[in-house]
Coordinates of C-alpha atoms and ligand atoms in Angstrom, one line a residue:
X28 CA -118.7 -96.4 99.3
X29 CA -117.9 -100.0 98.3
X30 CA -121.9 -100.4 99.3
X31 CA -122.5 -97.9 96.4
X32 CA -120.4 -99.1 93.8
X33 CA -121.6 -102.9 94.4
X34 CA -125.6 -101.4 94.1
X35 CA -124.9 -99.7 91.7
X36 CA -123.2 -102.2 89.3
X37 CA -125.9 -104.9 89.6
X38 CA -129.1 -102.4 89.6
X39 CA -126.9 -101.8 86.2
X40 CA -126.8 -105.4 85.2
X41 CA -130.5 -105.8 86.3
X42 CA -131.4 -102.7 83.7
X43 CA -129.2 -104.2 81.2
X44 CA -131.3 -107.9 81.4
X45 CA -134.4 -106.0 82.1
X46 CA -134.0 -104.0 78.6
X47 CA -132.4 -107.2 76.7
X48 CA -135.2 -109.3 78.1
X49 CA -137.6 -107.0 76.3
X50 CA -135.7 -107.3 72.8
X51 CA -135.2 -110.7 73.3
X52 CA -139.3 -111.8 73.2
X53 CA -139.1 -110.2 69.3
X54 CA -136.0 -112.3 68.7
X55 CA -136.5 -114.3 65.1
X56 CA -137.8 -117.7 65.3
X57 CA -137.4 -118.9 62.4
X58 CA -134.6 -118.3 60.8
X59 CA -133.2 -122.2 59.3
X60 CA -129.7 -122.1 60.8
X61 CA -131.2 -121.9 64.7
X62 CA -132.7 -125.2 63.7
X63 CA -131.8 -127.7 66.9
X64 CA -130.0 -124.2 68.3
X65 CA -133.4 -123.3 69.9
X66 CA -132.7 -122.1 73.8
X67 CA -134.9 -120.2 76.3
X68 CA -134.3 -118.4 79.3
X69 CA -135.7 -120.0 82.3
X70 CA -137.2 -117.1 84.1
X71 CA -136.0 -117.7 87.9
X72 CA -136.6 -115.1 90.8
X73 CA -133.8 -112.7 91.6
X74 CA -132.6 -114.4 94.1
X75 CA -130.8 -117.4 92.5
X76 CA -129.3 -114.7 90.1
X77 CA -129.1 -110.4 90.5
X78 CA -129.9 -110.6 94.1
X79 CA -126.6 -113.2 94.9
X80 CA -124.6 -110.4 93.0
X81 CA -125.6 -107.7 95.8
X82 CA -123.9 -109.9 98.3
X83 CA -120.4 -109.6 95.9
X84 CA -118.5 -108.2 99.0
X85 CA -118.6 -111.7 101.0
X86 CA -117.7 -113.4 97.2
X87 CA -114.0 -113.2 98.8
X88 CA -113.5 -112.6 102.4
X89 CA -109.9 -112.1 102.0
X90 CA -110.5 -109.5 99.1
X91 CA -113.1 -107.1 99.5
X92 CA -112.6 -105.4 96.4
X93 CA -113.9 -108.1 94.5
X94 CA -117.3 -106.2 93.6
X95 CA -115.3 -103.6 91.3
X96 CA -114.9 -107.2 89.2
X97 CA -118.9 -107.3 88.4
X98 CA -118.5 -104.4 86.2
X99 CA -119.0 -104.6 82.3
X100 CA -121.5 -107.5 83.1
X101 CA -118.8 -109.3 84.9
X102 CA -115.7 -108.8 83.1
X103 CA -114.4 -107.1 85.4
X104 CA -113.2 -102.5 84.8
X105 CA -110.9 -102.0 82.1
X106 CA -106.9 -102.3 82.9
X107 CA -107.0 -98.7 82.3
X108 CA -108.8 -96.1 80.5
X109 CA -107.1 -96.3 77.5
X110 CA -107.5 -99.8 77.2
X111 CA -110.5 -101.2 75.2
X112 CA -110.1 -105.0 75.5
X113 CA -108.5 -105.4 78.7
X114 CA -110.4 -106.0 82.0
X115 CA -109.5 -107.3 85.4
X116 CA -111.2 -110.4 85.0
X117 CA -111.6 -112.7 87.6
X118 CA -112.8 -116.1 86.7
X119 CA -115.9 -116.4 89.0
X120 CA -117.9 -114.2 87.2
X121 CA -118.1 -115.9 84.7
X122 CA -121.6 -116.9 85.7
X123 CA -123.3 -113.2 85.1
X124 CA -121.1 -112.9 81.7
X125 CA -122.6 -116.3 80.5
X126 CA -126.5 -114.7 80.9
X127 CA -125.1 -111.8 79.4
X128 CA -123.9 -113.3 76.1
X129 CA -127.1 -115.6 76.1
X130 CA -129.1 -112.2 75.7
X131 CA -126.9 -111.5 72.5
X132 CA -127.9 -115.2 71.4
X133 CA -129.2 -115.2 68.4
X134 CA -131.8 -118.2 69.0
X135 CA -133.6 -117.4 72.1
X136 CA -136.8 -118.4 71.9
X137 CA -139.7 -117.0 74.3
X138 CA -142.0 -120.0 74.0
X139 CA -140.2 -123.0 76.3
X140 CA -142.1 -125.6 74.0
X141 CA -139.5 -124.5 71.0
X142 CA -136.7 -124.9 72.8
X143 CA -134.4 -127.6 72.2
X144 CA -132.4 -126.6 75.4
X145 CA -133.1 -124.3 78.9
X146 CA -130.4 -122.3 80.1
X147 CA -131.1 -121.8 84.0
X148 CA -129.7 -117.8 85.0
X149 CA -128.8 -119.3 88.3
X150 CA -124.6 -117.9 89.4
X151 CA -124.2 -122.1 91.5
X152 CA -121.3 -120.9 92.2
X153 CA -121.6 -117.7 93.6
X154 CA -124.1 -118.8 95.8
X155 CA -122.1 -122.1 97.0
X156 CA -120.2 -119.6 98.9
X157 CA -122.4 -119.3 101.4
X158 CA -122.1 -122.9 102.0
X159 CA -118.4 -122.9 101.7
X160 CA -117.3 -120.2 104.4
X161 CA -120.1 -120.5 106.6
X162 CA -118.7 -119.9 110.0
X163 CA -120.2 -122.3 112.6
X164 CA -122.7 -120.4 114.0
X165 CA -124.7 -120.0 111.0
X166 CA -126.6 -122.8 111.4
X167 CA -129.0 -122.6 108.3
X168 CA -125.4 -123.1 106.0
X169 CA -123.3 -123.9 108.3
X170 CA -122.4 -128.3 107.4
X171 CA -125.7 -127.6 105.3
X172 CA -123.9 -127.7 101.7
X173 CA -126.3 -131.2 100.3
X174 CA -128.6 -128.3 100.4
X175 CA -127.2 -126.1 97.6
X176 CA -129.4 -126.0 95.2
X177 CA -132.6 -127.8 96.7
X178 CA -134.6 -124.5 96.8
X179 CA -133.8 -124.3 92.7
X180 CA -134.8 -127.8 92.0
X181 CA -138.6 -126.9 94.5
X182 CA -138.8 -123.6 92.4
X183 CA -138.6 -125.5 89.1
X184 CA -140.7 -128.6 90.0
X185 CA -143.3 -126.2 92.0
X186 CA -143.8 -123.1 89.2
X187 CA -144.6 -123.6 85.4
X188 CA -143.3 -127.5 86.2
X189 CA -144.3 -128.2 82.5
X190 CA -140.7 -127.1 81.3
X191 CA -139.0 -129.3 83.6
X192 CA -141.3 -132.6 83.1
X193 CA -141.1 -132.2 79.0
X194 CA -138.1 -133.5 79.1
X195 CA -137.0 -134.9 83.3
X196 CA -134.5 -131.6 83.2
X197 CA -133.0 -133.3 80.3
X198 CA -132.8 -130.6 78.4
X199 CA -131.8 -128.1 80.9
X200 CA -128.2 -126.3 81.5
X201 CA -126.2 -123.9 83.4
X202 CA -122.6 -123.0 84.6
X203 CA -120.8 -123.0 87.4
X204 CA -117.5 -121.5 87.6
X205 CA -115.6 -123.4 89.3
X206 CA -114.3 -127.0 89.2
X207 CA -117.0 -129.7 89.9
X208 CA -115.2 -130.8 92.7
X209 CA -116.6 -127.7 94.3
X210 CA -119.9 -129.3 94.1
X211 CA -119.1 -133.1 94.2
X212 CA -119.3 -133.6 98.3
X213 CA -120.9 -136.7 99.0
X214 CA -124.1 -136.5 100.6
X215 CA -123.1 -136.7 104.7
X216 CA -119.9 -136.6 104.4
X217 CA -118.2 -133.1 105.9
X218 CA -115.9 -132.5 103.2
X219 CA -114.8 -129.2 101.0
X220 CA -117.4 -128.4 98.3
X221 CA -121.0 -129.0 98.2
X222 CA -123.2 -131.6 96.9
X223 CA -124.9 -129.9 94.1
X224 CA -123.7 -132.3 91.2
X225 CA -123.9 -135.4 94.0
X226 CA -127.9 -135.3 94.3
X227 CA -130.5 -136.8 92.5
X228 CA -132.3 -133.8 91.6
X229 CA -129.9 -133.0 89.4
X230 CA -128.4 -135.8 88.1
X231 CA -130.5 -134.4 84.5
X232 CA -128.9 -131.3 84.3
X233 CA -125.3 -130.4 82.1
X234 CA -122.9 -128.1 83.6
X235 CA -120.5 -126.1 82.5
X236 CA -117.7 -126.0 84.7
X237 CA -113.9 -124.5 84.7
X238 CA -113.0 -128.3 85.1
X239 CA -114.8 -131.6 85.5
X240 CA -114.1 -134.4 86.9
X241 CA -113.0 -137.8 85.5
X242 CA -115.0 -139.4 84.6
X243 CA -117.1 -137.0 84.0
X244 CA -121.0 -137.2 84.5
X245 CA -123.1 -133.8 83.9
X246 CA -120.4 -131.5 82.9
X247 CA -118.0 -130.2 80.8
X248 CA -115.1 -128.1 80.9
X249 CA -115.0 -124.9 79.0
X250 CA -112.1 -122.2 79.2
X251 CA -111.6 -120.3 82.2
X252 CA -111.9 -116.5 81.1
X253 CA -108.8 -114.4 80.2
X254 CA -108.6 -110.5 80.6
X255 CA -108.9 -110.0 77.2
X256 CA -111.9 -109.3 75.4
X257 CA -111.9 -107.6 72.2
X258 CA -114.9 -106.0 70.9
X259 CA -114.6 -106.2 67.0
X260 CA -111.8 -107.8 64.9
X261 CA -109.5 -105.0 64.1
X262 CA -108.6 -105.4 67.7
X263 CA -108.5 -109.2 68.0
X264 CA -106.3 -109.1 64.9
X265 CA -104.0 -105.8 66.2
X266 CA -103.5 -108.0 69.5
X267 CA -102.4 -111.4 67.6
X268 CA -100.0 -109.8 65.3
X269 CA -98.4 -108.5 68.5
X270 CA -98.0 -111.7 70.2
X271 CA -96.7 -113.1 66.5
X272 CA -94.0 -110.6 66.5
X273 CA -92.8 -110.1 70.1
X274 CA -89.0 -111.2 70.6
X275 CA -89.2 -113.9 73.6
X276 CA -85.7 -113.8 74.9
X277 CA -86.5 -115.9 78.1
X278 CA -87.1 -119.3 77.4
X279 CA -89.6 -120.8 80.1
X280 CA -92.2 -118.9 82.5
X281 CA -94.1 -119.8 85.8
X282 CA -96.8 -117.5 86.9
X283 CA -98.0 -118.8 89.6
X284 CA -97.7 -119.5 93.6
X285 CA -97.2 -122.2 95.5
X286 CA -94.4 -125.0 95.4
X287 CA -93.4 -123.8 98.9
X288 CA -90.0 -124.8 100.2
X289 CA -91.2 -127.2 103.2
X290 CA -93.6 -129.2 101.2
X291 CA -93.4 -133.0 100.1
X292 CA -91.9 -132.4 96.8
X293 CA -94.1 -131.5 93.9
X294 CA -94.0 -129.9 90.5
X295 CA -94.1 -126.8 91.5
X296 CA -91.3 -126.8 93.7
X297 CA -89.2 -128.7 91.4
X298 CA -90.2 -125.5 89.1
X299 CA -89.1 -123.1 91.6
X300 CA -86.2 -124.6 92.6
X301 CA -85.0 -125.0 88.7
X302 CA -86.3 -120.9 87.9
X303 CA -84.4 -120.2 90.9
X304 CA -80.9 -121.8 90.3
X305 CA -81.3 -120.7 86.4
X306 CA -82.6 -117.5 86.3
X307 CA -80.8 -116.6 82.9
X308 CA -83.9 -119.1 81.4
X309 CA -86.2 -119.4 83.9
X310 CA -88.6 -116.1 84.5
X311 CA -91.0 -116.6 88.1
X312 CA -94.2 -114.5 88.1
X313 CA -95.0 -114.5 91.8
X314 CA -99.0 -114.1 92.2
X315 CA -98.7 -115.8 95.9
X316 CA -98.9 -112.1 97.5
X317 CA -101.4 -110.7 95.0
X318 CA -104.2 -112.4 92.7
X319 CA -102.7 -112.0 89.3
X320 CA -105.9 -112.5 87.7
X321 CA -106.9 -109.1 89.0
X322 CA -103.9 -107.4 87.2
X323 CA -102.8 -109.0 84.0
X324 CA -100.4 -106.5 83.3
X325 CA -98.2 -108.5 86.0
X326 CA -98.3 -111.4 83.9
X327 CA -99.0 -110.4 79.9
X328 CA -95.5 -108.9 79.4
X329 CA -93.4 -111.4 80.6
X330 CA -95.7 -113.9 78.9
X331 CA -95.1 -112.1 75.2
X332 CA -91.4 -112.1 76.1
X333 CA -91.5 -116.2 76.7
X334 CA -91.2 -118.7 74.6
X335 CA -92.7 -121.4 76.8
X336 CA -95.4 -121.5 79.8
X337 CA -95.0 -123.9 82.7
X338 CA -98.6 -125.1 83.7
X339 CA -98.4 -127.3 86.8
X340 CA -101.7 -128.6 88.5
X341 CA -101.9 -127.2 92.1
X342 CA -105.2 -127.7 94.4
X343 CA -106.8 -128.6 91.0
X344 CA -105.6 -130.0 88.0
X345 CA -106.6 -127.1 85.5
X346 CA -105.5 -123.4 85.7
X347 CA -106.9 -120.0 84.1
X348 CA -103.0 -119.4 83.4
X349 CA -103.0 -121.9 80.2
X350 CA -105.5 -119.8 78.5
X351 CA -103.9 -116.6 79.7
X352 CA -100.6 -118.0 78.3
X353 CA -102.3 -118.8 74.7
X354 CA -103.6 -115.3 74.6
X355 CA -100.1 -113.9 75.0
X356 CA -98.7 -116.8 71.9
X357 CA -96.4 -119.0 75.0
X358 CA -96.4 -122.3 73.9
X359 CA -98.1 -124.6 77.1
X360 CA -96.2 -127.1 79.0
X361 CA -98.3 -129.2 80.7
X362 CA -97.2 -132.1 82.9
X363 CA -100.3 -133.8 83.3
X364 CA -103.3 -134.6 80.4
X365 CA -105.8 -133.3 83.5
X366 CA -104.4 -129.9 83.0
X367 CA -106.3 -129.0 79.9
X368 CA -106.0 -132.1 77.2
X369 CA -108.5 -134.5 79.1
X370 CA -110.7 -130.9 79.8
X371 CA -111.7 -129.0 77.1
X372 CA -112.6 -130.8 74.1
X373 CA -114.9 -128.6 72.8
X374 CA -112.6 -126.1 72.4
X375 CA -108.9 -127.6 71.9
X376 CA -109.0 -130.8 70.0
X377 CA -107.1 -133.7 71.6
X378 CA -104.9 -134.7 68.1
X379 CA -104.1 -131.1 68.1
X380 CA -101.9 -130.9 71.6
X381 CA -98.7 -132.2 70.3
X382 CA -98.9 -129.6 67.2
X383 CA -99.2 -126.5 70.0
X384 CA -97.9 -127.7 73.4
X385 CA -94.9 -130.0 75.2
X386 CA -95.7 -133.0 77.3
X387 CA -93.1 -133.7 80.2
X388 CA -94.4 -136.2 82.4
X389 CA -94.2 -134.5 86.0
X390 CA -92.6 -137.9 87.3
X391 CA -89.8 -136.9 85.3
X392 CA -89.0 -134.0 86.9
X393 CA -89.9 -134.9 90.7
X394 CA -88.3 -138.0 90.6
X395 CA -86.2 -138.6 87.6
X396 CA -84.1 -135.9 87.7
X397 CA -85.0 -134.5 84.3
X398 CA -84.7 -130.6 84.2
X399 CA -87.1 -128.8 81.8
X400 CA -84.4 -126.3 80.4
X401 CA -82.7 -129.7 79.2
X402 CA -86.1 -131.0 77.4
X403 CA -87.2 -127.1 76.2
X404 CA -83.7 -126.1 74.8
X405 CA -83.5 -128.4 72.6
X406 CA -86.4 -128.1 70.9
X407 CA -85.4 -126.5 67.6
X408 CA -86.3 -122.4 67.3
X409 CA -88.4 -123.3 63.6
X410 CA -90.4 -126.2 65.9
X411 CA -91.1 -123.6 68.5
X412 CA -91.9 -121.2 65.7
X413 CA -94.6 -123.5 64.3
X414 CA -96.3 -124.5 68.0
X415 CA -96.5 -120.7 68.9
X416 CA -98.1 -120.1 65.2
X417 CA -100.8 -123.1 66.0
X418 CA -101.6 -121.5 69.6
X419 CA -102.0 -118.3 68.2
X420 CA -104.5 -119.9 65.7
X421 CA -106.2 -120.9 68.7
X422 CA -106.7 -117.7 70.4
X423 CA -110.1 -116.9 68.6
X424 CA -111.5 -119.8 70.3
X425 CA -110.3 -119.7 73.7
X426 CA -111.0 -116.3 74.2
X427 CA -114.7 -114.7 75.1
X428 CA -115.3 -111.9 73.5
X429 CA -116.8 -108.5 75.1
X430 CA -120.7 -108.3 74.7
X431 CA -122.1 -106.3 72.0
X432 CA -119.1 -107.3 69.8
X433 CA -119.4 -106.0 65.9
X434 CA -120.4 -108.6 63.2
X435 CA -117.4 -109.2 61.8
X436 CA -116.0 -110.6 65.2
X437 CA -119.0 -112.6 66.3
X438 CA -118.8 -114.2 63.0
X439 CA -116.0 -115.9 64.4
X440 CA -116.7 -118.5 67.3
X441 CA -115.4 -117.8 70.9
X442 CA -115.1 -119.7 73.5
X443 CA -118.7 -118.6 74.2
X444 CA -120.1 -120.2 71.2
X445 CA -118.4 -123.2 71.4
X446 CA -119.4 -123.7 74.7
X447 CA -123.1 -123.6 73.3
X448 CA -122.5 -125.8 70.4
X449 CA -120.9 -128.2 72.8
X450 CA -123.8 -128.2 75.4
X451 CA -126.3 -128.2 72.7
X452 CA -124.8 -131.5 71.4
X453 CA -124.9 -133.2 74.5
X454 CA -128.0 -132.4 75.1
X455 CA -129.4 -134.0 72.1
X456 CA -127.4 -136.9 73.1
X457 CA -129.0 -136.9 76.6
X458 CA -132.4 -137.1 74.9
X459 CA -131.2 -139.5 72.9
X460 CA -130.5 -141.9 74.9
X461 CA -133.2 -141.8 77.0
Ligands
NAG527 C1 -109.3 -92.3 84.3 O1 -110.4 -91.6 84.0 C2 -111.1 -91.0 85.1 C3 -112.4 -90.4 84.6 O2 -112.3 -89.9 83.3 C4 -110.1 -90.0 85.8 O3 -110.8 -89.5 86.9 C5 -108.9 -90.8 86.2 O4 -108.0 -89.9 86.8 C6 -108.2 -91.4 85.0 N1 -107.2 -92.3 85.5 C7 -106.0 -92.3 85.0 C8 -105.0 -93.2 85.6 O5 -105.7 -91.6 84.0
NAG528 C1 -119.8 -130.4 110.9 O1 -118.6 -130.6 110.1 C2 -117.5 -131.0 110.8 C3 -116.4 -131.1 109.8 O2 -116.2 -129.8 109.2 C4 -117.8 -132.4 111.4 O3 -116.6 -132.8 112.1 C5 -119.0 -132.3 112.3 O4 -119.3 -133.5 112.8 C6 -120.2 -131.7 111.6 N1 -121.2 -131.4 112.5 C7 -122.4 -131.9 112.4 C8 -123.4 -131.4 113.5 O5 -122.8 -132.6 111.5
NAG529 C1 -134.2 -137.8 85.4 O1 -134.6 -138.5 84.3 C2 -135.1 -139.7 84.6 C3 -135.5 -140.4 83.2 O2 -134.4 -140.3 82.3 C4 -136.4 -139.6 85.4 O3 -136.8 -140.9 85.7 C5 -136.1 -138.8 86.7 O4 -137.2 -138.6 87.4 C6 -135.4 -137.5 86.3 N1 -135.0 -136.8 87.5 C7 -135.6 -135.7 87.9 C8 -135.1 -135.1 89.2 O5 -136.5 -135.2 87.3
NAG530 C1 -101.9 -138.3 77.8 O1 -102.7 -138.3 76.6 C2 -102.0 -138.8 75.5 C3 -102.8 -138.5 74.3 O2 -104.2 -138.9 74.5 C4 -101.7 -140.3 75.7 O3 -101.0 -140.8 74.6 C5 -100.9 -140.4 76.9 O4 -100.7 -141.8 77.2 C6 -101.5 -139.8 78.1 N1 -100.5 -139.8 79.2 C7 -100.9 -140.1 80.4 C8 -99.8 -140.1 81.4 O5 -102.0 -140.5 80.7
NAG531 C1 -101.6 -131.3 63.7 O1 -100.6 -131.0 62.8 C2 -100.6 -131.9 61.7 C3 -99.4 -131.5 60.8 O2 -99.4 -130.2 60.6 C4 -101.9 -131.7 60.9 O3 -101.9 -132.6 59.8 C5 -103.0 -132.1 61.9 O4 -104.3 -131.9 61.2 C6 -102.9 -131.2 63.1 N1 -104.0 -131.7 64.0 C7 -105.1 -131.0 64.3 C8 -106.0 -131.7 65.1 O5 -105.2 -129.9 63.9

């Protein structure tokens, strides 16, 4: 069954890029505002794109639903079937959404000599997997991971090698949906992650990744998807005035796991132990016994009924739940600049944080005692007004809108578009400086 559903969703993806890719050679060249917003499609064998989404059962070994999630070009199914801009979205398909959109771009060009930037189809992280739960016996990925991405780098040095010598793979770009430090394992050393962004082949190349690393040398951090993705303004609009005017009586949510009882002490548990003792404040979302990603109903409501989100780091320092949290109008608090302000510049402007979030520094908390319904009570009900009013502002951007979207809405940059502008950018800054 599962075998079905998972053919059948990517032969549809395949017809989908298939039919796009036909639309896409007649595309306008010419038009003045694609001017240094040229980008063309690197055309790259199935396997290092559709044919990695036919293997979406092994994506999680621990879920292996997961290839329900590919539907809607990787947005995941709707919530339910009346909704129209929900989906159970879950964050590493972002990859196959990303091509998706670029076939809606308006400034594809056919001819890779026009192009001010490549965009390689290639779902990195989707196919580090196999390097990442390789059980020991499979010896060809098995302690293998410096070889993610070597058979890429010989396809696009061996076939039409003109596109990557123009420019050294200056010019060339592609995402990988997870944090960088899934890729940033030093050559020979056995550690988590693979070497991808580690080897010289490409050093060249920009990423787009859920975070990056600091400092930073290839990529940049754009927002982890939500579950919402409105089609056409009415709805974006109907959705905003809903989180304007919901009541909030809680004062301070955690959605989240971890923060376990026996560990050292962390943020988290400090968090627990405070939403514990205070309940009347404090609201725990608890996604340690299901993903909450794959059902945002769990989360959304009691988000709209907060006035503040608590954002602790955990394994890594960002998490999808601050842009879940901005969707539902909860104003952040973040306890380290990693989380989000040091991340994603393109899209949330570093001046901007203290007009839309609250800093406490998570030293505070562990070790100094300070309790969060202390520093959040007392910020003033008008101040808390005005944050929620600026993050709500900032839904439009952080938010990727559903493929196909009407006019009106992609008149409006998501976090789709900015990602591009972004990449495009550093790009010409690459080139640049070379
Ligand atoms: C959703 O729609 C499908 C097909 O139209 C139907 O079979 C199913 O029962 C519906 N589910 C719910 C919860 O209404
Ligand atoms: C494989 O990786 C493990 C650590 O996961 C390491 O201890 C071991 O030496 C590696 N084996 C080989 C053959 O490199
Ligand atoms: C990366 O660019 C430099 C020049 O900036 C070039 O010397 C080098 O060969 C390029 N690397 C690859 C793998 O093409
Ligand atoms: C966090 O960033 C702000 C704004 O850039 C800066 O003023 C502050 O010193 C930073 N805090 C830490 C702990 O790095
Ligand atoms: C933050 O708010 C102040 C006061 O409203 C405003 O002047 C400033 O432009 C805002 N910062 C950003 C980056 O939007």
């Amino acid at each position: 069954m599962s075998q079905f559903i998972m053919a059948g969703t990517s032969l549809l993806i395949l017809f989908i890029i298939f039919v796009h890719a036909l639309f896409y050679r007649a595309t306008v060249l010419a038009t003045p505002s694609c001017d240094g917003r040229r980008i063309h499609i690197r055309k790259l064998p199935r396997k290092f794109n559709t044919d990695i989404l036919f293997k979406c059962s092994t994506v999680d070994p621990f879920s292996p639903n997961t290839c329900i999630h590919l539907r809607n070009s990787g947005l995941g199914p709707r919530t339910c079937n009346r909704s129209r801009s929900w989906y159970r979205t879950d964050h590493r398909f972002l990859e196959p959404f990303f091509h998706r959109r670029l076939l809606d771009y308006p400034c594809l060009v056919s001819d890779p000599s026009l192009a001010d930037a490549v965009y390689l189809p290639y779902y990195a992280g989707l196919d580090a997997l196999k390097f990442l739960h390789a059980l020991e016996d499979d010896h060809e990925h098995y302690n293998r991971s410096v070889d993610h991405g070597k058979d890429l780098f010989d396809h696009l040095v061996r076939h039409q090698s003109e596109i990557w010598g123009r420019r050294d793979g200056h010019d060339h770009f592609l995402v990988m949906s997870r944090p960088a430090w899934d890729f940033s394992q030093s050559p020979g050393e056995y550690m988590w992650g693979t070497s991808f962004l580690e080897i010289p082949e490409f050093f060249n190349v920009s990423a787009l990744t859920l975070e990056s690393r600091s400092p930073a040398y290839q990529e940049h951090a754009v927002p982890y998807p939500t579950s919402f993705h409105p089609q056409n303004l009415f709805r974006l609009n109907r959705w905003i005035s809903r989180a304007r005017i919901s009541s909030r009586p809680n004062l301070m949510l955690f959605a989240g796991s971890g923060g376990g009882v026996n560990a050292a002490p962390n943020i988290r548990q400090s968090i627990r132990n405070e939403c514990t003792d205070r309940g009347d404040l404090c609201e725990i979302v608890d996604c340690s016994k299901e993903k909450c990603e794959h059902n945002p109903m769990k989360y959304i409501k009691p988000m709209l009924n907060s006035k503040f989100c608590l954002h602790p780091s955990s394994d890594t320092s960002t998490r999808r739940g601050v842009f879940d949290g901005i969707i539902a109008g909860c104003v952040p608090v973040f306890f380290e600049n990693s989380t989000a302000l040091s991340q994603y510049g393109w899209h949330l402007d570093e001046e901007d944080y203290k007009n839309f979030s609250v800093f406490i520094p998570k030293e505070d908390v562990v070790f100094g005692g300070l309790t969060l319904a202390k520093v959040l009570a007392n910020i003033p009900l008008k101040k808390i007004a005005k944050m929620r009013e600026r993050v709500l502002e900032l839904v439009p951007r952080i938010l990727y809108r559903r493929h196909g979207a009407t006019v009106e809405l992609t008149n409006i940059k998501d976090a789709f578009d900015l990602a591009i502008d972004g990449v495009l950018k550093k790009i010409k800054k690459r080139l640049g400086s070379i």
